Short mmCIF file of C-alpha atoms in Angstrom, two decimals:
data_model
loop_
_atom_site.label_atom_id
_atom_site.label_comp_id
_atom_site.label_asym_id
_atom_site.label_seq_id
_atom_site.Cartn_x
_atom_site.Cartn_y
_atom_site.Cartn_z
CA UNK D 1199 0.00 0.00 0.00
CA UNK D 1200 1.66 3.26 -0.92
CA UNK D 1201 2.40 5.97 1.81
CA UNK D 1202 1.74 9.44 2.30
CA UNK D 1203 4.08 12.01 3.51
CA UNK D 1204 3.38 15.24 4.70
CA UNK D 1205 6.08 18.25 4.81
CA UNK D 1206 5.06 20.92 6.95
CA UNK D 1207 7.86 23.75 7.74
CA UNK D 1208 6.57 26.97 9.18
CA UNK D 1209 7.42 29.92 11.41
CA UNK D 1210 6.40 33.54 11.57
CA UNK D 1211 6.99 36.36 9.27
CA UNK D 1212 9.79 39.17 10.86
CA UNK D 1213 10.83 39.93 14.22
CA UNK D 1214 8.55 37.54 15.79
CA UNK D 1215 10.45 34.62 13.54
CA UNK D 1216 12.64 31.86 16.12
CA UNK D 1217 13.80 29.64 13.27
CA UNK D 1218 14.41 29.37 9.69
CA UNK D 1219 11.95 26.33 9.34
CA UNK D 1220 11.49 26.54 5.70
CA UNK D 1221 15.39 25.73 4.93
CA UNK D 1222 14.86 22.22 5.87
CA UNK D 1223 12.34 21.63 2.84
CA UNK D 1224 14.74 21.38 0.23
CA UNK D 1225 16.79 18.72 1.85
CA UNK D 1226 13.99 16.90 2.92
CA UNK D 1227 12.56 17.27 -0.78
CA UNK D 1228 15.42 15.99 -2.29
CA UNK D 1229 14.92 12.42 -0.62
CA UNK D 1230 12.83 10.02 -2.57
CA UNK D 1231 9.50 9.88 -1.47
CA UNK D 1232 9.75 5.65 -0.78
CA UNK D 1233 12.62 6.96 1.43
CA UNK D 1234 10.71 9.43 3.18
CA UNK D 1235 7.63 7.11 3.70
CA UNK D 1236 9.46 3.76 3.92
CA UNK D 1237 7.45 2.21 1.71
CA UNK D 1238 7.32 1.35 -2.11
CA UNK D 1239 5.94 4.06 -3.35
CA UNK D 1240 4.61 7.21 -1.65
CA UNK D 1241 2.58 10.36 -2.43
CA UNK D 1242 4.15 13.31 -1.01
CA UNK D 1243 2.47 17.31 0.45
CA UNK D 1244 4.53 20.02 0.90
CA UNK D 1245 3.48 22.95 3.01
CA UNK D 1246 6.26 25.31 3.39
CA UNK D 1247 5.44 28.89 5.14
CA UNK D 1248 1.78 28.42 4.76
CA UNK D 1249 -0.61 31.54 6.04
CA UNK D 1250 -3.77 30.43 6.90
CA UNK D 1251 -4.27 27.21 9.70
CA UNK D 1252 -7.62 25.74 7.81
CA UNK D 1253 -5.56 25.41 4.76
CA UNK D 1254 -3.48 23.46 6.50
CA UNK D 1255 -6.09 21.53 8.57
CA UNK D 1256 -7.40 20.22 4.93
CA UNK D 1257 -4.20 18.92 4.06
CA UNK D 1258 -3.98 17.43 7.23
CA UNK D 1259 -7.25 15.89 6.82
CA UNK D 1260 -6.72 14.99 3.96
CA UNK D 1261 -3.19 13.43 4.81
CA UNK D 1262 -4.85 11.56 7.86
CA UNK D 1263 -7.58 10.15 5.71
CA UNK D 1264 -4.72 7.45 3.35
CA UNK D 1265 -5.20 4.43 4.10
CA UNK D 1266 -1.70 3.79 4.62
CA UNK D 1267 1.34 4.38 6.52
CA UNK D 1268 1.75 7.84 6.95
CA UNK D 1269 4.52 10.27 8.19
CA UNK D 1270 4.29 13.75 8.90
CA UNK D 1271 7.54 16.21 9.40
CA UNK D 1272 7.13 19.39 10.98
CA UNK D 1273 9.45 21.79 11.33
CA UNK D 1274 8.53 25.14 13.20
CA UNK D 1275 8.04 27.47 16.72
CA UNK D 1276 5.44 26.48 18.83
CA UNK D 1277 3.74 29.90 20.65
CA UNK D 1278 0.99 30.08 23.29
CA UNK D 1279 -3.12 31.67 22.75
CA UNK D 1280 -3.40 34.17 25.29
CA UNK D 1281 -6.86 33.02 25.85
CA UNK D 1282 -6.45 29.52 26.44
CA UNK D 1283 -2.88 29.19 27.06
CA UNK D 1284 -2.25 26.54 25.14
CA UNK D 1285 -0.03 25.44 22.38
CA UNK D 1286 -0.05 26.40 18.39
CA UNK D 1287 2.43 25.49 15.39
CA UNK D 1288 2.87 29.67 14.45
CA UNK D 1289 1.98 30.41 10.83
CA UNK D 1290 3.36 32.84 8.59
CA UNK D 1291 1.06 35.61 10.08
CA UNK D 1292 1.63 34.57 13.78
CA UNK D 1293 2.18 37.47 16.26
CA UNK D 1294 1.96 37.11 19.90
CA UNK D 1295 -0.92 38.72 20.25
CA UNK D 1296 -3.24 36.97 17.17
CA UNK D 1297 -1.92 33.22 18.18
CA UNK D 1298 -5.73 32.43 18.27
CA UNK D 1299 -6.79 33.21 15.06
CA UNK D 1300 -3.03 33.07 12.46
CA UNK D 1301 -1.98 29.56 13.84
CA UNK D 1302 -2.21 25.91 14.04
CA UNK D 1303 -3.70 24.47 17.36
CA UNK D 1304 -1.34 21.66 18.08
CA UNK D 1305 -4.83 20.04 19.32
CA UNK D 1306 -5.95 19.89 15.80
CA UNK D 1307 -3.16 17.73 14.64
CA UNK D 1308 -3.81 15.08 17.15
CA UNK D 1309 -7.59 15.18 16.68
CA UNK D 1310 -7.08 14.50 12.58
CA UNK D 1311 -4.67 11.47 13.56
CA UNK D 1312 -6.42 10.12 16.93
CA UNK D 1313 -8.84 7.19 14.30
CA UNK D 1314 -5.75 6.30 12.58
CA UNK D 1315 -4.57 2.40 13.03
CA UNK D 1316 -2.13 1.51 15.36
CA UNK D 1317 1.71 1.53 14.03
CA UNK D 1318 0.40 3.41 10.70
CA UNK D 1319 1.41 7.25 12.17
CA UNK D 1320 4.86 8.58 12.56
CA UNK D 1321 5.82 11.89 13.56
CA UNK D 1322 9.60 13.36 13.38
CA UNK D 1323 8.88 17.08 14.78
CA UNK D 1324 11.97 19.61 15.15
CA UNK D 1325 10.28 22.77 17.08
CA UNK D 1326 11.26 26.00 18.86
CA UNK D 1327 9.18 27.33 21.60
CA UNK D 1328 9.16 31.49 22.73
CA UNK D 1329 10.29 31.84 26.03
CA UNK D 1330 6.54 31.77 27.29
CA UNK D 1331 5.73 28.31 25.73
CA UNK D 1332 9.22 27.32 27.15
CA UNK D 1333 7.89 27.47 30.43
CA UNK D 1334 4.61 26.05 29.63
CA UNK D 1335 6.16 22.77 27.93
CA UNK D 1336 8.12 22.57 31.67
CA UNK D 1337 4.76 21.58 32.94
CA UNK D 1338 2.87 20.49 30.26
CA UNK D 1339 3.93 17.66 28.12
CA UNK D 1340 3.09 18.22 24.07
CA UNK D 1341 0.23 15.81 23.41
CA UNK D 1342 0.59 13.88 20.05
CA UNK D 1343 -2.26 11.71 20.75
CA UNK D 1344 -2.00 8.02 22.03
CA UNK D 1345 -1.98 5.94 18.29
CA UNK D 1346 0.56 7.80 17.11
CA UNK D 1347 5.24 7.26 17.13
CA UNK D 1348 6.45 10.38 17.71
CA UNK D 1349 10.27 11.45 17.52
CA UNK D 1350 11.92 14.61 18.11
CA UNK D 1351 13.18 17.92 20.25
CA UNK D 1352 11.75 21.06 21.04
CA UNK D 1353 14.71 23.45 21.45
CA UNK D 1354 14.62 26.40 23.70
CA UNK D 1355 14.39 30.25 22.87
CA UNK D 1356 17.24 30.98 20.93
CA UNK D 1357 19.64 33.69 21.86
CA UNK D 1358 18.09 37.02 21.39
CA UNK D 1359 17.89 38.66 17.57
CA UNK D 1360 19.46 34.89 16.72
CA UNK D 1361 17.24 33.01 14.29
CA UNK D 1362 17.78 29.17 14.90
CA UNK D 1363 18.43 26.55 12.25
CA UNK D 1364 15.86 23.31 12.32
CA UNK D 1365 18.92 21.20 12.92
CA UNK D 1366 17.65 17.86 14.16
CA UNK D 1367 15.35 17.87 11.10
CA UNK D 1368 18.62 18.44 9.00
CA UNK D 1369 20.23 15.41 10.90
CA UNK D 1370 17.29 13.41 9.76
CA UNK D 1371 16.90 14.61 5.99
CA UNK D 1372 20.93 13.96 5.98
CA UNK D 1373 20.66 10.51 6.80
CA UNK D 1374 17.63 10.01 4.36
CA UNK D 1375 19.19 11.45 1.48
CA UNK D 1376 21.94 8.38 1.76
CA UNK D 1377 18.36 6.44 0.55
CA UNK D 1378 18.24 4.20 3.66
CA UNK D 1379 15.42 4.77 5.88
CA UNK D 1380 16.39 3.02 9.59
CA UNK D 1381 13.29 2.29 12.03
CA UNK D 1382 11.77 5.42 13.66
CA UNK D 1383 13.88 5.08 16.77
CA UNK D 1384 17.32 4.59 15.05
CA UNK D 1385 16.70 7.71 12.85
CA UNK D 1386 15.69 9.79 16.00
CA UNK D 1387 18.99 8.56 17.54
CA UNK D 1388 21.02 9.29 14.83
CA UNK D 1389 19.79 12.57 14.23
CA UNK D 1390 19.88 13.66 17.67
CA UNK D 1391 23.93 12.62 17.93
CA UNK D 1392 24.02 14.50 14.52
CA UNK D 1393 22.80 17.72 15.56
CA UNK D 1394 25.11 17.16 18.77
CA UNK D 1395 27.66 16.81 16.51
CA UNK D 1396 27.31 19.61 14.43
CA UNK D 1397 27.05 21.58 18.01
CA UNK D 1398 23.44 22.74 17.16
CA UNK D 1399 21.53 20.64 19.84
CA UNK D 1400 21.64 22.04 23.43
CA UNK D 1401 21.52 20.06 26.70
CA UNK D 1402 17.96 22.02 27.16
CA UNK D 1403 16.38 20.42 24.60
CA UNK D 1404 13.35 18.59 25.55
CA UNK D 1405 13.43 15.15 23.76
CA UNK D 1406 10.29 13.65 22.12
CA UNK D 1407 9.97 9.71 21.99
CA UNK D 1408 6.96 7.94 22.14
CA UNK D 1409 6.68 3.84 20.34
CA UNK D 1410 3.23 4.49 19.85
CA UNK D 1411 0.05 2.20 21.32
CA UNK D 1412 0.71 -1.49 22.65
CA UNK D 1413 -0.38 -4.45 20.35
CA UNK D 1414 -4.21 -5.06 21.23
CA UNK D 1415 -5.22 -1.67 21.51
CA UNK D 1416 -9.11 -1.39 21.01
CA UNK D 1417 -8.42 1.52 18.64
CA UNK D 1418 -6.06 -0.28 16.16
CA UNK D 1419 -8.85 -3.31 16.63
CA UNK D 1420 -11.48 -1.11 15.09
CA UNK D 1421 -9.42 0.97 12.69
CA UNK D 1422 -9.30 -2.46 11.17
CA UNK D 1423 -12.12 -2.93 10.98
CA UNK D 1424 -13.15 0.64 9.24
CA UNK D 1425 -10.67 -0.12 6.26
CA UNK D 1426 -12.08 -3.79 5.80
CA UNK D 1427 -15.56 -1.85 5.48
CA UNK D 1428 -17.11 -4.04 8.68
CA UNK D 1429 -18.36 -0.18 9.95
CA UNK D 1430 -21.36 -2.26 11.96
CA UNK D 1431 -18.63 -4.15 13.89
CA UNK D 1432 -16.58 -1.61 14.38
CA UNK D 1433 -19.82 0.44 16.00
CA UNK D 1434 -20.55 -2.17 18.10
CA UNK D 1435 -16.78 -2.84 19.58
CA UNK D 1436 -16.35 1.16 20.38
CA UNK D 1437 -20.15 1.16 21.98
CA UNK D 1438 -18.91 -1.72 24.33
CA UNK D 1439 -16.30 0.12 25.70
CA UNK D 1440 -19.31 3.55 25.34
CA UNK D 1441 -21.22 1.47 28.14
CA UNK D 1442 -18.50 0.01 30.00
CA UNK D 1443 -16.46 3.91 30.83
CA UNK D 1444 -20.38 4.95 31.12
CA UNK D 1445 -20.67 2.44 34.02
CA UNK D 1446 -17.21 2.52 35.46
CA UNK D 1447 -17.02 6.49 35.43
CA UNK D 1448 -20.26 7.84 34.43
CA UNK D 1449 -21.55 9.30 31.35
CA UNK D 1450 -20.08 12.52 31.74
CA UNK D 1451 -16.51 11.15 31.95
CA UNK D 1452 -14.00 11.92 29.74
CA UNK D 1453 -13.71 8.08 29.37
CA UNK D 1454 -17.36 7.64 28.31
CA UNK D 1455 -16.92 10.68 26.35
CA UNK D 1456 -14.17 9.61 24.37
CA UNK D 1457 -16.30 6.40 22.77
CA UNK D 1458 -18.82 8.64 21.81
CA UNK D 1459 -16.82 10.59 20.04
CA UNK D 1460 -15.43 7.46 18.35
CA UNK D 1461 -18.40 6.60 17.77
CA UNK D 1462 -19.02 9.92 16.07
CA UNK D 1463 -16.34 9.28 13.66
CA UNK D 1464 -16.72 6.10 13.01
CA UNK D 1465 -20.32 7.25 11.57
CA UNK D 1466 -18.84 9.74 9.61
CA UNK D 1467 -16.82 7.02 7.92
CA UNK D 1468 -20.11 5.09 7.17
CA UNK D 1469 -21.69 8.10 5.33
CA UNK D 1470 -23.72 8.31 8.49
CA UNK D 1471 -23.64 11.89 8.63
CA UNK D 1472 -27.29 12.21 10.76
CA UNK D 1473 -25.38 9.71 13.48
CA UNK D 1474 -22.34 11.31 13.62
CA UNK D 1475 -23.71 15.13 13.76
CA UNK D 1476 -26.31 14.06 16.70
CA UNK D 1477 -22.80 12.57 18.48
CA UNK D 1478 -20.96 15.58 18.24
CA UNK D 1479 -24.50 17.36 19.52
CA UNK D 1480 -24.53 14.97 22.37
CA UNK D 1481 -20.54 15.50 23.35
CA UNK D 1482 -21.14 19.31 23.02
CA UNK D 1483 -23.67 19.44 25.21
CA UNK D 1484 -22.30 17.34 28.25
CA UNK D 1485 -19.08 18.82 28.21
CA UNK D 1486 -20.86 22.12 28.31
CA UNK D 1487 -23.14 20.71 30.92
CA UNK D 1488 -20.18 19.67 33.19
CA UNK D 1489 -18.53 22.84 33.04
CA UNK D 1490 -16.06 22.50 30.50
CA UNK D 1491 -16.22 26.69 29.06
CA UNK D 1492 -17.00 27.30 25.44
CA UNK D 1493 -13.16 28.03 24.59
CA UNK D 1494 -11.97 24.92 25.58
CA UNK D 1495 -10.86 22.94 22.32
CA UNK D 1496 -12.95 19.57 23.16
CA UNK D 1497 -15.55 21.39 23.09
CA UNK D 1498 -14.73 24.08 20.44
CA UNK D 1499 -13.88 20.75 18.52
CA UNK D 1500 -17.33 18.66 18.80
CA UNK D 1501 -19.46 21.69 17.88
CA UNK D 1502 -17.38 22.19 14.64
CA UNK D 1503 -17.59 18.71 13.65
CA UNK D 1504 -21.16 18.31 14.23
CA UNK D 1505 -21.64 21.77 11.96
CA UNK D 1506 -19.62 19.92 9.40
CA UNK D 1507 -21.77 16.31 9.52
CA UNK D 1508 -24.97 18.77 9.65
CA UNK D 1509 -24.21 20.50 6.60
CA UNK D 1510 -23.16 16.72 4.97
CA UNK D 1511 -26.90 15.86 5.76
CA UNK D 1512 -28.90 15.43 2.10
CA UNK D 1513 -32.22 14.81 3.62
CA UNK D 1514 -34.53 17.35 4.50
CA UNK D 1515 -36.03 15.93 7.81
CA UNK D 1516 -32.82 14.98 9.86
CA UNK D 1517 -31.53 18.39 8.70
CA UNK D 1518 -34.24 20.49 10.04
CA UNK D 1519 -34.33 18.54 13.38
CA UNK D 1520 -30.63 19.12 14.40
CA UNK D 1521 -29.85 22.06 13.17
CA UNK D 1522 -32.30 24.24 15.97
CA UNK D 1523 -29.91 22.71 18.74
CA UNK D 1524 -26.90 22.97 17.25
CA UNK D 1525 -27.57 26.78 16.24
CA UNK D 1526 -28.23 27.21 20.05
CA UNK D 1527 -24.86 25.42 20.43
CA UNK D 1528 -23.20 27.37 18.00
CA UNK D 1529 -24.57 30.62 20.14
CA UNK D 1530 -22.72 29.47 22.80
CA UNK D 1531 -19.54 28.02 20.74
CA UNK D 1532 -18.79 30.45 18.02
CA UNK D 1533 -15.71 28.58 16.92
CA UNK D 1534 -13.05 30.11 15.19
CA UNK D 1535 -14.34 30.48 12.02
CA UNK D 1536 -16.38 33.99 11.25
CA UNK D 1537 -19.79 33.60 10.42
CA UNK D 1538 -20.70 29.94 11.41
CA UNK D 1539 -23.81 30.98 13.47
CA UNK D 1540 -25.05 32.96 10.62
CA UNK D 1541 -24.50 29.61 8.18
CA UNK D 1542 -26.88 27.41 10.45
CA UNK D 1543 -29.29 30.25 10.51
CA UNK D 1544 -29.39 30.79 6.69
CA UNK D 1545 -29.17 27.14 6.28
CA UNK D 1546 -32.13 26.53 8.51
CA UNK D 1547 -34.27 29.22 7.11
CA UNK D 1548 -33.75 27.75 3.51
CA UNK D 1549 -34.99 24.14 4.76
CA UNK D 1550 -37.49 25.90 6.50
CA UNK D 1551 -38.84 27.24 3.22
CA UNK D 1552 -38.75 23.71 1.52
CA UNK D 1553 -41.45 22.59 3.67
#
């Protein structure tokens, strides 16, 4: 089955600017896409500099949807919202003070890969962080999501009107471009001891290294399942464990609440797009309902993805019976897209006028 790779280099425009991600692209480019994936044949996106994060969310999405192996490099400065305090890959637009709105939640990465099969996901990231996020990351470990192998650093501030090189990223497209790609882990090694080496890596640097899920995990079980087309099984496995966190921890939890939103997906790969909208309703809601504030991206997340199943929906009926609560949601979670409340209003009225 032929890979997909995905190239993603990006840092602010001017002052605000901690490393010269996009220099790493044309090394990286000029390894052969088998090499890159580590497979026969691959199909290869590069994003270098990009401006705006949806555009990059849709090749993400797109990226995450292959059915097989896939490996995403990202190199790039990491910078805090000042709403939510929490992490972002910093586009080409990215100031401090429009984090929110010009850059990449790192949230949203691990969302698009979270459904992904078990052992089919690698990540090689080579970030910066401002001194702000530096201190956050102390605390705060970078979540990649649980299905995923992740390799890499995240490098400290660099000295002051200094703009840092991505050199662990070079270490890796060095050894690539020999056309031999090692296991995950050796690579990581090897590029790590290269950008020693080279005196680029610092003692500071916070090392990423995670193998990725254990052999057995439920998740891999039904990802199986979803590519062999057995959607009903895989329904019926992920509302097992629904009922079982339900039980154990309540319907509320974040345990419970997880399965559902499995289960919301896992509609959405059925062509189930009533299911999977009134899923994302029902998440919305209870995290709302146990306190969880409108900014916070679970939240922010299901109410977007149940506006995107809602406006999948074909037939008239379904259509006009979800979208009343989910333009009451969407009243309370505006999202970060302009305009979205308006959309399920002007949506609504037109089915309205259908009859």
């Amino acid at each position: 089955m032929p890979g997909t790779v995905l190239l993603l280099a990006a840092a602010p425009v001017g002052r605000g600017c901690l490393v010269d991600a996009a220099s790493v692209l044309p090394v990286l480019a000029a390894v052969p896409p088998a090499v890159l994936s580590g497979t026969d044949t691959a199909n290869v996106v590069e994003l270098a500099d990009p401006l705006e994060p949806q555009a990059v969310l849709t090749r993400l999405r797109a990226a995450a949807a292959a059915p097989g192996p896939l490996t995403v490099y990202v190199a790039g400065q990491l910078q805090l919202d000042r709403r939510q305090r929490l992490p972002h890959l910093a586009l080409a637009r990215t100031t401090p003070a429009n984090v929110r709105y010009t850059a990449l939640p790192w949230h949203w990465i691990r969302e698009e890969l979270r459904l992904r099969p078990s052992g089919a996901t690698t990540l090689l990231l080579d970030l910066h962080a401002d001194h702000e996020t530096w201190q956050w990351l102390r605390a705060n470990p970078l979540d990649c999501g649980r299905n995923n192998t992740v390799h890499g650093r995240i490098a400290p501030p660099p000295a002051r009107r200094t703009v840092a090189v991505p050199s662990y990223m070079r270490g890796v497209a060095t050894i690539l471009r020999s056309g031999h790609r090692p296991p995950p882990d050796e690579l990581h090694q090897q590029a790590l001891a290269r950008a020693a080496a080279d005196g680029a890596a610092t003692g500071a640097d916070l090392v990423l290294t995670s193998p990725g899920p254990v052999a057995g995990d439920p998740h891999a079980v039904i990802a199986a399942a979803v590519r062999s087309g057995r959607h009903g099984d895989a329904d019926a496995l992920a509302a097992r464990h629904e009922r079982a966190a339900a039980h154990a921890y309540g319907p509320a939890s974040e345990d419970a609440l997880h399965w559902t939103e499995v289960r919301a997906d896992l509609a959405m790969f059925a062509g189930d797009p009533v299911r999977s909208c009134r899923a994302w309703l029902t998440v919305a809601e209870a995290r709302l309902g146990a306190g969880q504030p409108p900014q916070a991206p679970a939240v922010e997340a299901a109410v977007d993805r149940a506006h995107h199943q809602w406006g999948r929906i074909r037939d008239a009926g379904p259509a006009r019976e979800l979208g009343p609560p989910l333009a009451v949601l969407r009243g309370r979670v505006p999202g970060r897209r302009e305009g979205a409340l308006d959309h399920v209003r002007r949506e609504l009225s037109r089915l309205q006028t259908q009859g």
